[in-house]
mmCIF file of C-alpha atoms in Angstrom:
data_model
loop_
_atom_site.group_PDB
_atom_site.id
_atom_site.type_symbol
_atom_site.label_atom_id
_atom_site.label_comp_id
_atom_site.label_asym_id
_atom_site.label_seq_id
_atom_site.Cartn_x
_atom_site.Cartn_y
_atom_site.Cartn_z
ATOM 1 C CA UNK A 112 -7.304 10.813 -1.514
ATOM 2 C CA UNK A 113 -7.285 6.772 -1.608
ATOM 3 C CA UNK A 114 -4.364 5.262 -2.628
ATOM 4 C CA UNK A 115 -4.146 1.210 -3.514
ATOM 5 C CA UNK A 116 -0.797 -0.712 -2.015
ATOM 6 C CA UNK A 117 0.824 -0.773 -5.622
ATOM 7 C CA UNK A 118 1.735 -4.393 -7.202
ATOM 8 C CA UNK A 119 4.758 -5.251 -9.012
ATOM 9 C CA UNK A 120 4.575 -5.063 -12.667
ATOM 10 C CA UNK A 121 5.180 -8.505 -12.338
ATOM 11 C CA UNK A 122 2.728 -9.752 -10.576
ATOM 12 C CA UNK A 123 0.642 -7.436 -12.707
ATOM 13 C CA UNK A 124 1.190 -9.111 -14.964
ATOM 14 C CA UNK A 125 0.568 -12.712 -13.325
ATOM 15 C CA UNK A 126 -2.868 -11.820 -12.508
ATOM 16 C CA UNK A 127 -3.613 -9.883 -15.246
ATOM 17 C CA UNK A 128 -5.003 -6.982 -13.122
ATOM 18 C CA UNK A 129 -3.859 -5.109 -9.857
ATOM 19 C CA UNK A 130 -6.739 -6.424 -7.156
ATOM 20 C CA UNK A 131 -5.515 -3.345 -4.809
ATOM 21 C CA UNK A 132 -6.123 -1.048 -7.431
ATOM 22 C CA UNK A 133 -9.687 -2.677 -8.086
ATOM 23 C CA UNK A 134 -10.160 -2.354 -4.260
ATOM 24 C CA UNK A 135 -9.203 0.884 -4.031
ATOM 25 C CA UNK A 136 -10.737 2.391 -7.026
ATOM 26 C CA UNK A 137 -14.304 1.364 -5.815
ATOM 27 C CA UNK A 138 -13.710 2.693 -2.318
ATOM 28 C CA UNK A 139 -12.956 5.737 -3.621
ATOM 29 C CA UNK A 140 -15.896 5.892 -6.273
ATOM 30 C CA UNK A 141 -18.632 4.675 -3.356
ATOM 31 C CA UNK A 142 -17.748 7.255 -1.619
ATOM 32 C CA UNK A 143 -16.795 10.139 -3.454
ATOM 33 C CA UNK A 144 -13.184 10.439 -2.795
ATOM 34 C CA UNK A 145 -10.459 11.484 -5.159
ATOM 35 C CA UNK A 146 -8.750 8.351 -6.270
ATOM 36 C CA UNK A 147 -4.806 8.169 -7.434
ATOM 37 C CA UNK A 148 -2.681 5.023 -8.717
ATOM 38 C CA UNK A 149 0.104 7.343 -9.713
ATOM 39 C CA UNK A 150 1.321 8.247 -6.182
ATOM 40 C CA UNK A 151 3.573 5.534 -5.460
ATOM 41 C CA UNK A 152 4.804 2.586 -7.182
ATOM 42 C CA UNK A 153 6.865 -0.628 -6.158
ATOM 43 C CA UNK A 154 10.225 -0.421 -6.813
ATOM 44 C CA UNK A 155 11.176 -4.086 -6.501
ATOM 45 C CA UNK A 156 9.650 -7.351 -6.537
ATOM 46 C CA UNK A 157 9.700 -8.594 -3.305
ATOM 47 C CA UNK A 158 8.592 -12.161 -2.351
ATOM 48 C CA UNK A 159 5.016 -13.520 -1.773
ATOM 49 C CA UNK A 160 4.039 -12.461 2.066
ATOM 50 C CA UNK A 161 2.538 -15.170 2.970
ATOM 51 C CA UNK A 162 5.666 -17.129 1.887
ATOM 52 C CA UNK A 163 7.434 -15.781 4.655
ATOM 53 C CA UNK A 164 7.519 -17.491 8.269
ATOM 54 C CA UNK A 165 8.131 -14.077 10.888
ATOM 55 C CA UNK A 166 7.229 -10.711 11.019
ATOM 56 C CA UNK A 167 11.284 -9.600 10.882
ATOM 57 C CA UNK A 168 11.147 -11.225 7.558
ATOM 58 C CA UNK A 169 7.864 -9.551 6.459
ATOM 59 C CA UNK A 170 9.671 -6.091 7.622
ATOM 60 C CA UNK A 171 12.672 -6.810 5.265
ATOM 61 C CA UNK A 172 10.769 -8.111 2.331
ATOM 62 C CA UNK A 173 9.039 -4.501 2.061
ATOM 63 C CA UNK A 174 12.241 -2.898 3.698
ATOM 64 C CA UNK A 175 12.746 0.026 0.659
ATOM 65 C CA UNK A 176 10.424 -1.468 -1.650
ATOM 66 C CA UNK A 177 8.624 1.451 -2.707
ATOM 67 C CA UNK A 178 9.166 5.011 -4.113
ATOM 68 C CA UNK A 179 7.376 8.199 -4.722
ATOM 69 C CA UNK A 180 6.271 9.003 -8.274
ATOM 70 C CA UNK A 181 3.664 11.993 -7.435
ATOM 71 C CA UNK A 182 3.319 15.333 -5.700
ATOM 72 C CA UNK A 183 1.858 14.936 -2.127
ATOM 73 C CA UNK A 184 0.369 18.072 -1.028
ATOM 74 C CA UNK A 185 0.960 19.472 2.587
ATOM 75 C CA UNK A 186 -1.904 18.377 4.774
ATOM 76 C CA UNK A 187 -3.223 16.003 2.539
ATOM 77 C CA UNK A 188 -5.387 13.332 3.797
ATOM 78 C CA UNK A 189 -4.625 9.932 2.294
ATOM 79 C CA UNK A 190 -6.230 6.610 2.621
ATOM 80 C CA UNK A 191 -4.049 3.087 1.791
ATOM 81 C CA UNK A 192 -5.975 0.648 0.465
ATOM 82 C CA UNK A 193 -4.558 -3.393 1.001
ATOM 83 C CA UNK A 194 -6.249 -6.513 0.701
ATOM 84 C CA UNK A 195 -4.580 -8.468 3.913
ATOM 85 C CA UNK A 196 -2.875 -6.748 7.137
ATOM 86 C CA UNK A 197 -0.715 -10.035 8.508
ATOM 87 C CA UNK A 198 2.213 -8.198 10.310
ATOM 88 C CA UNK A 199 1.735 -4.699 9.466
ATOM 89 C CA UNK A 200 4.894 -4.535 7.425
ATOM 90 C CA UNK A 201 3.818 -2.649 4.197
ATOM 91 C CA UNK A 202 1.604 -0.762 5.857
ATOM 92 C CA UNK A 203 3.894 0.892 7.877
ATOM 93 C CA UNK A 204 6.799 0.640 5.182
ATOM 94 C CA UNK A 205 4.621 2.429 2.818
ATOM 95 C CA UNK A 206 3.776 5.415 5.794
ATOM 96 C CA UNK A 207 7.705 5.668 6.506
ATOM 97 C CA UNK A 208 8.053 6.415 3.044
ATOM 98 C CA UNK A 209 4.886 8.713 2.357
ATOM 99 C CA UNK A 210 6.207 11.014 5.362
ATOM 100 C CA UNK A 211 9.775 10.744 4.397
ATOM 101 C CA UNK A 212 8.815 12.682 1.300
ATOM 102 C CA UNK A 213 6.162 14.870 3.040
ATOM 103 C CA UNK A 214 5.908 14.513 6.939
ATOM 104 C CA UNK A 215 2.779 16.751 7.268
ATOM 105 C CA UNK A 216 0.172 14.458 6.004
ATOM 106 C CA UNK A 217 -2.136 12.403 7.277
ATOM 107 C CA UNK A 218 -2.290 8.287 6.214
ATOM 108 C CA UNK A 219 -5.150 5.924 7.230
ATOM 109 C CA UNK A 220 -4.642 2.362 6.025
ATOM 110 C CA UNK A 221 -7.628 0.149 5.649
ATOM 111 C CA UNK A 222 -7.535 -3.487 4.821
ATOM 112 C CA UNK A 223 -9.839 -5.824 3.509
ATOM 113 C CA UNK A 224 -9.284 -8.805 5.948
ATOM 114 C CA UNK A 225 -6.464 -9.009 8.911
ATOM 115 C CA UNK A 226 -4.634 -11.372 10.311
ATOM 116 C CA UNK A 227 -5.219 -13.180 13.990
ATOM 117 C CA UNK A 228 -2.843 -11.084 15.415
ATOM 118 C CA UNK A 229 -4.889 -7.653 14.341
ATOM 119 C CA UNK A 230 -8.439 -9.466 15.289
#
């Protein structure tokens, strides 16, 4: 199942769209995979990442920022969809809280673009 890095209703808002969920959603379609927005959802706004001048910083932006809101099956497969992997900070914020509900999936995150330090 793909899964998009879930946006703030704010910045929802902002934008007018969630570009993660756009990202995601034709992933999934091109190549056949089940596709779910209603898995997880930010639970607080956190600041712009790219505001941010360290990785510790990027870790406690995310730190808690996100919540369950589905049922994750036992041995599901999931892929995380993101736009930019900088520090790896809500990547792995997002897996500590996928397998704190359920630790016997499996997560793959895929980005669109990374950062020098993942090149």
């Amino acid at each position: 199942m793909v899964i998009p890095v879930p946006s703030h209703l704010k910045r929802i808002k902002e934008r007018g769209y969630c570009h993660t969920t756009l990202i995601a959603k034709g992933f999934a379609q091109n190549l056949s995979y089940n596709f779910s927005n209603s898995l997880i959802k930010r639970k607080r706004h956190t600041k712009h990442m790219n505001k941010l001048k360290n990785k510790l910083e990027r870790y406690k932006n995310v730190e808690e920022a996100f919540d369950i809101i589905g049922n994750i099956h036992t041995n599901t497969n999931l892929v995380v969809i993101d736009d930019i992997l900088t520090s790896g900070a809500t990547m792995q914020e997002i897996a500590k809280t996928l397998l704190k509900h359920n630790p016997h999936i499996k997560i793959t995150g895929l980005t669109i673009a990374c950062g020098d330090k993942f090149t």
